């Protein structure tokens, strides 16, 4: 069965520092890949997704992610963290033939220090 | 509002009671999803409705859980004889159509269920 691994339940960075949140998936067939963000007491918001085409995907709020098939990874980055980026981030995948069904990682809480 | 609306936002119920959670999708969206977010299990798919097609119920954890979608719009998730392990946030989402290649799923803020 498809699975998603997010390395690090908590990541802490200083404001202005690089943000790197790691995500690896298990499928041998590249799935669709997503990053969602959840702010406190709010629902999930799509940051970006990869379905086909260019492997470097740009999303909202200055985030981007790169699909690397050889590493089965889809790590999320942002060059300079802002205090407002503090939230929980979820990586998710879906199979191409049942793409309505998201399989989520366990989430990474991003803390931004002033 | 323009987003996915869920009610109640918070519900505390006694073990053994039935609960109903409601979801109003974004107007015009044909696809509707329910997910559950709990401390022990993370985010899990529960059920998917797409238009008049038979729903995919493969994620429902037991036969105490059921969901319906009336008139292709509002959906109700019902949990019968609630157990403490049902305590979680139940997230509803909708999208213009099913599948995600050229589509975005929009999530509601969730219904927090606590079973005591």
Short mmCIF file of C-alpha atoms in Angstrom, two decimals:
data_model
loop_
_atom_site.label_atom_id
_atom_site.label_comp_id
_atom_site.label_asym_id
_atom_site.label_seq_id
_atom_site.Cartn_x
_atom_site.Cartn_y
_atom_site.Cartn_z
CA UNK A 1 0.00 0.00 0.00
CA UNK A 2 1.06 3.52 -0.71
CA UNK A 3 2.62 5.37 2.24
CA UNK A 4 4.11 8.77 2.95
CA UNK A 5 6.91 9.52 5.38
CA UNK A 6 7.62 12.97 6.73
CA UNK A 7 10.95 13.12 8.51
CA UNK A 8 10.71 15.20 11.69
CA UNK A 9 7.49 15.86 13.54
CA UNK A 10 8.84 19.30 14.51
CA UNK A 11 11.21 21.59 12.64
CA UNK A 12 12.44 24.85 14.13
CA UNK A 13 14.08 27.61 12.10
CA UNK A 14 14.99 31.22 12.67
CA UNK A 15 13.11 33.93 10.85
CA UNK A 16 14.87 34.52 7.53
CA UNK A 17 16.44 31.05 7.44
CA UNK A 18 15.87 28.34 4.86
CA UNK A 19 12.89 26.08 5.44
CA UNK A 20 13.26 22.43 4.41
CA UNK A 21 10.51 19.91 5.15
CA UNK A 22 11.13 16.38 3.99
CA UNK A 23 8.69 13.98 2.36
CA UNK A 24 9.25 10.53 0.86
CA UNK A 25 6.69 8.23 -0.71
CA UNK A 26 6.72 4.49 -1.19
CA UNK A 27 5.17 3.82 -4.59
CA UNK A 28 7.26 2.55 -7.49
CA UNK A 29 4.85 4.32 -9.83
CA UNK A 30 5.07 8.07 -9.32
CA UNK A 31 1.85 9.23 -7.73
CA UNK A 32 0.41 12.71 -7.62
CA UNK A 33 2.12 14.64 -4.83
CA UNK A 34 0.84 17.44 -2.62
CA UNK A 35 1.78 19.72 0.21
CA UNK A 36 -0.93 21.12 2.45
CA UNK A 37 -0.65 23.62 5.30
CA UNK A 38 -2.86 23.78 8.36
CA UNK A 39 -2.93 26.86 10.56
CA UNK A 40 -4.30 26.52 14.10
CA UNK A 41 -8.04 25.80 14.20
CA UNK A 42 -8.29 25.95 10.43
CA UNK A 43 -8.77 23.46 7.66
CA UNK A 44 -6.14 22.30 5.23
CA UNK A 45 -4.99 24.59 2.44
CA UNK A 46 -3.22 23.40 -0.67
CA UNK A 47 0.29 24.86 -0.99
CA UNK A 48 1.31 23.13 -4.20
CA UNK A 49 1.02 19.91 -6.13
CA UNK A 50 2.85 17.85 -8.71
CA UNK A 51 0.86 15.83 -11.21
CA UNK A 52 2.89 15.91 -14.41
CA UNK A 53 5.39 18.04 -16.27
CA UNK A 54 8.03 20.20 -14.63
CA UNK A 55 9.43 18.57 -11.52
CA UNK A 56 10.05 21.84 -9.69
CA UNK A 57 6.70 23.13 -8.54
CA UNK A 58 6.08 26.59 -7.18
CA UNK A 59 3.26 27.22 -4.75
CA UNK A 60 1.75 29.94 -2.66
CA UNK A 61 3.55 32.00 -0.03
CA UNK A 62 6.96 31.49 -1.65
CA UNK A 63 7.09 27.72 -1.16
CA UNK A 64 8.32 25.28 -3.75
CA UNK A 65 8.93 21.55 -3.96
CA UNK A 66 10.88 19.31 -6.27
CA UNK A 67 9.78 15.86 -7.35
CA UNK A 68 12.78 13.52 -7.50
CA UNK A 69 11.77 10.14 -8.86
CA UNK A 70 15.14 8.52 -8.16
CA UNK A 71 14.86 9.47 -4.49
CA UNK A 72 11.06 9.02 -4.24
CA UNK A 73 11.02 12.43 -2.59
CA UNK A 74 9.03 15.64 -2.71
CA UNK A 75 10.70 17.96 -0.22
CA UNK A 76 9.22 21.38 0.51
CA UNK A 77 11.46 24.46 0.67
CA UNK A 78 11.26 28.17 1.20
CA UNK A 79 14.37 30.36 1.00
CA UNK A 80 13.49 32.67 3.88
CA UNK A 81 11.12 31.79 6.72
CA UNK A 82 8.59 34.28 7.97
CA UNK A 83 6.85 34.22 11.33
CA UNK A 84 3.54 33.69 9.54
CA UNK A 85 4.83 30.37 8.14
CA UNK A 86 4.48 28.74 11.57
CA UNK A 87 1.91 25.98 11.02
CA UNK A 88 1.62 22.26 10.44
CA UNK A 89 2.57 20.96 7.02
CA UNK A 90 1.29 17.74 5.50
CA UNK A 91 2.68 15.89 2.54
CA UNK A 92 0.16 13.75 0.68
CA UNK A 93 -0.01 11.45 -2.32
CA UNK A 94 -2.74 10.00 -4.44
CA UNK A 95 -2.71 7.20 -6.95
CA UNK A 96 -3.16 8.37 -10.53
CA UNK A 97 -6.13 6.09 -11.12
CA UNK A 98 -7.88 7.07 -7.88
CA UNK A 99 -6.60 10.56 -7.45
CA UNK A 100 -9.52 11.66 -5.34
CA UNK A 101 -8.15 9.66 -2.38
CA UNK A 102 -5.35 11.43 -0.53
CA UNK A 103 -2.90 9.52 1.67
CA UNK A 104 -1.31 11.86 4.15
CA UNK A 105 1.96 11.86 6.02
CA UNK A 106 1.96 12.37 9.76
CA UNK A 107 2.71 16.07 9.47
CA UNK A 108 5.56 18.39 10.42
CA UNK A 109 5.03 21.32 12.74
CA UNK A 110 7.14 24.28 11.66
CA UNK A 111 8.24 26.65 14.41
CA UNK A 112 9.75 29.98 13.43
CA UNK A 113 11.96 31.73 16.00
CA UNK A 114 12.25 35.51 15.94
CA UNK B 1 -19.63 32.28 2.75
CA UNK B 2 -17.79 30.93 -0.24
CA UNK B 3 -15.98 28.09 1.50
CA UNK B 4 -16.86 24.62 2.72
CA UNK B 5 -19.05 24.97 5.79
CA UNK B 6 -19.21 22.37 8.55
CA UNK B 7 -21.43 22.10 11.59
CA UNK B 8 -21.24 21.77 14.47
CA UNK B 9 -17.74 23.15 14.90
CA UNK B 10 -17.48 21.41 18.26
CA UNK B 11 -19.45 18.50 19.68
CA UNK B 12 -19.09 16.72 22.99
CA UNK B 13 -21.12 13.56 23.29
CA UNK B 14 -21.45 10.68 25.68
CA UNK B 15 -20.17 7.26 24.75
CA UNK B 16 -22.91 5.24 23.08
CA UNK B 17 -24.83 8.20 21.66
CA UNK B 18 -25.28 8.85 17.94
CA UNK B 19 -23.92 12.01 16.31
CA UNK B 20 -24.49 13.71 12.99
CA UNK B 21 -21.98 16.01 11.35
CA UNK B 22 -23.03 18.23 8.49
CA UNK B 23 -21.12 19.56 5.51
CA UNK B 24 -22.18 22.24 3.03
CA UNK B 25 -19.80 22.11 0.05
CA UNK B 26 -18.90 25.02 -2.15
CA UNK B 27 -21.77 25.73 -4.50
CA UNK B 28 -21.42 23.92 -7.80
CA UNK B 29 -18.84 21.43 -6.58
CA UNK B 30 -19.80 17.91 -7.61
CA UNK B 31 -17.20 16.07 -5.55
CA UNK B 32 -17.36 15.82 -1.76
CA UNK B 33 -14.95 14.12 0.62
CA UNK B 34 -14.81 13.27 4.32
CA UNK B 35 -11.52 12.83 6.16
CA UNK B 36 -10.75 12.23 9.82
CA UNK B 37 -7.85 13.76 11.72
CA UNK B 38 -6.96 12.09 15.00
CA UNK B 39 -3.93 12.00 17.26
CA UNK B 40 -3.38 8.31 16.86
CA UNK B 41 -4.09 7.85 13.17
CA UNK B 42 -3.28 11.18 11.55
CA UNK B 43 -5.35 12.19 8.52
CA UNK B 44 -7.43 9.39 7.02
CA UNK B 45 -9.74 9.22 4.03
CA UNK B 46 -13.27 8.18 4.95
CA UNK B 47 -15.61 8.53 1.98
CA UNK B 48 -15.93 10.19 -1.43
CA UNK B 49 -19.02 11.28 -3.36
CA UNK B 50 -18.93 12.26 -7.01
CA UNK B 51 -22.14 13.36 -8.67
CA UNK B 52 -24.62 10.51 -8.96
CA UNK B 53 -21.97 7.78 -8.86
CA UNK B 54 -21.86 5.24 -6.08
CA UNK B 55 -19.70 6.66 -3.26
CA UNK B 56 -16.32 5.18 -2.37
CA UNK B 57 -16.86 4.12 1.25
CA UNK B 58 -13.62 2.19 1.54
CA UNK B 59 -12.24 4.41 4.30
CA UNK B 60 -15.11 4.12 6.75
CA UNK B 61 -13.60 2.42 9.82
CA UNK B 62 -16.65 0.39 10.89
CA UNK B 63 -20.32 -0.12 10.16
CA UNK B 64 -21.12 2.42 12.87
CA UNK B 65 -20.08 5.07 10.35
CA UNK B 66 -22.28 6.09 7.45
CA UNK B 67 -22.65 9.11 5.21
CA UNK B 68 -25.12 10.38 2.73
CA UNK B 69 -25.29 13.24 0.32
CA UNK B 70 -28.71 14.60 -0.48
CA UNK B 71 -29.49 16.30 -3.77
CA UNK B 72 -25.85 16.28 -4.76
CA UNK B 73 -25.08 18.99 -2.26
CA UNK B 74 -25.22 18.77 1.55
CA UNK B 75 -23.67 15.73 3.20
CA UNK B 76 -24.20 14.22 6.63
CA UNK B 77 -21.74 11.91 8.36
CA UNK B 78 -23.41 9.81 11.03
CA UNK B 79 -21.61 7.92 13.77
CA UNK B 80 -23.75 5.48 15.74
CA UNK B 81 -23.01 4.26 19.25
CA UNK B 82 -19.97 6.52 19.55
CA UNK B 83 -16.81 5.23 21.18
CA UNK B 84 -13.95 7.18 22.72
CA UNK B 85 -11.70 6.27 19.80
CA UNK B 86 -14.08 8.20 17.53
CA UNK B 87 -12.84 11.44 19.10
CA UNK B 88 -11.24 13.36 16.26
CA UNK B 89 -11.63 16.26 13.89
CA UNK B 90 -13.85 15.35 10.96
CA UNK B 91 -12.90 17.32 7.87
CA UNK B 92 -15.14 17.78 4.89
CA UNK B 93 -13.84 18.92 1.52
CA UNK B 94 -15.22 19.58 -1.93
CA UNK B 95 -13.91 20.14 -5.43
CA UNK B 96 -15.41 21.14 -8.78
CA UNK B 97 -15.13 17.54 -9.99
CA UNK B 98 -13.40 14.37 -8.91
CA UNK B 99 -9.72 13.62 -9.37
CA UNK B 100 -6.87 15.99 -8.76
CA UNK B 101 -4.90 16.43 -11.93
CA UNK B 102 -6.57 19.71 -12.91
CA UNK B 103 -8.58 20.17 -9.78
CA UNK B 104 -8.16 21.55 -6.28
CA UNK B 105 -9.78 20.20 -3.15
CA UNK B 106 -11.02 22.79 -0.65
CA UNK B 107 -11.26 21.78 2.99
CA UNK B 108 -13.62 23.03 5.66
CA UNK B 109 -12.46 23.91 9.16
CA UNK B 110 -13.66 20.67 10.60
CA UNK B 111 -16.01 19.40 13.26
CA UNK B 112 -14.24 18.60 16.52
CA UNK B 113 -15.85 15.55 18.13
CA UNK B 114 -15.10 14.55 21.69
CA UNK B 115 -16.61 11.37 23.09
CA UNK B 116 -16.63 11.22 26.89
#
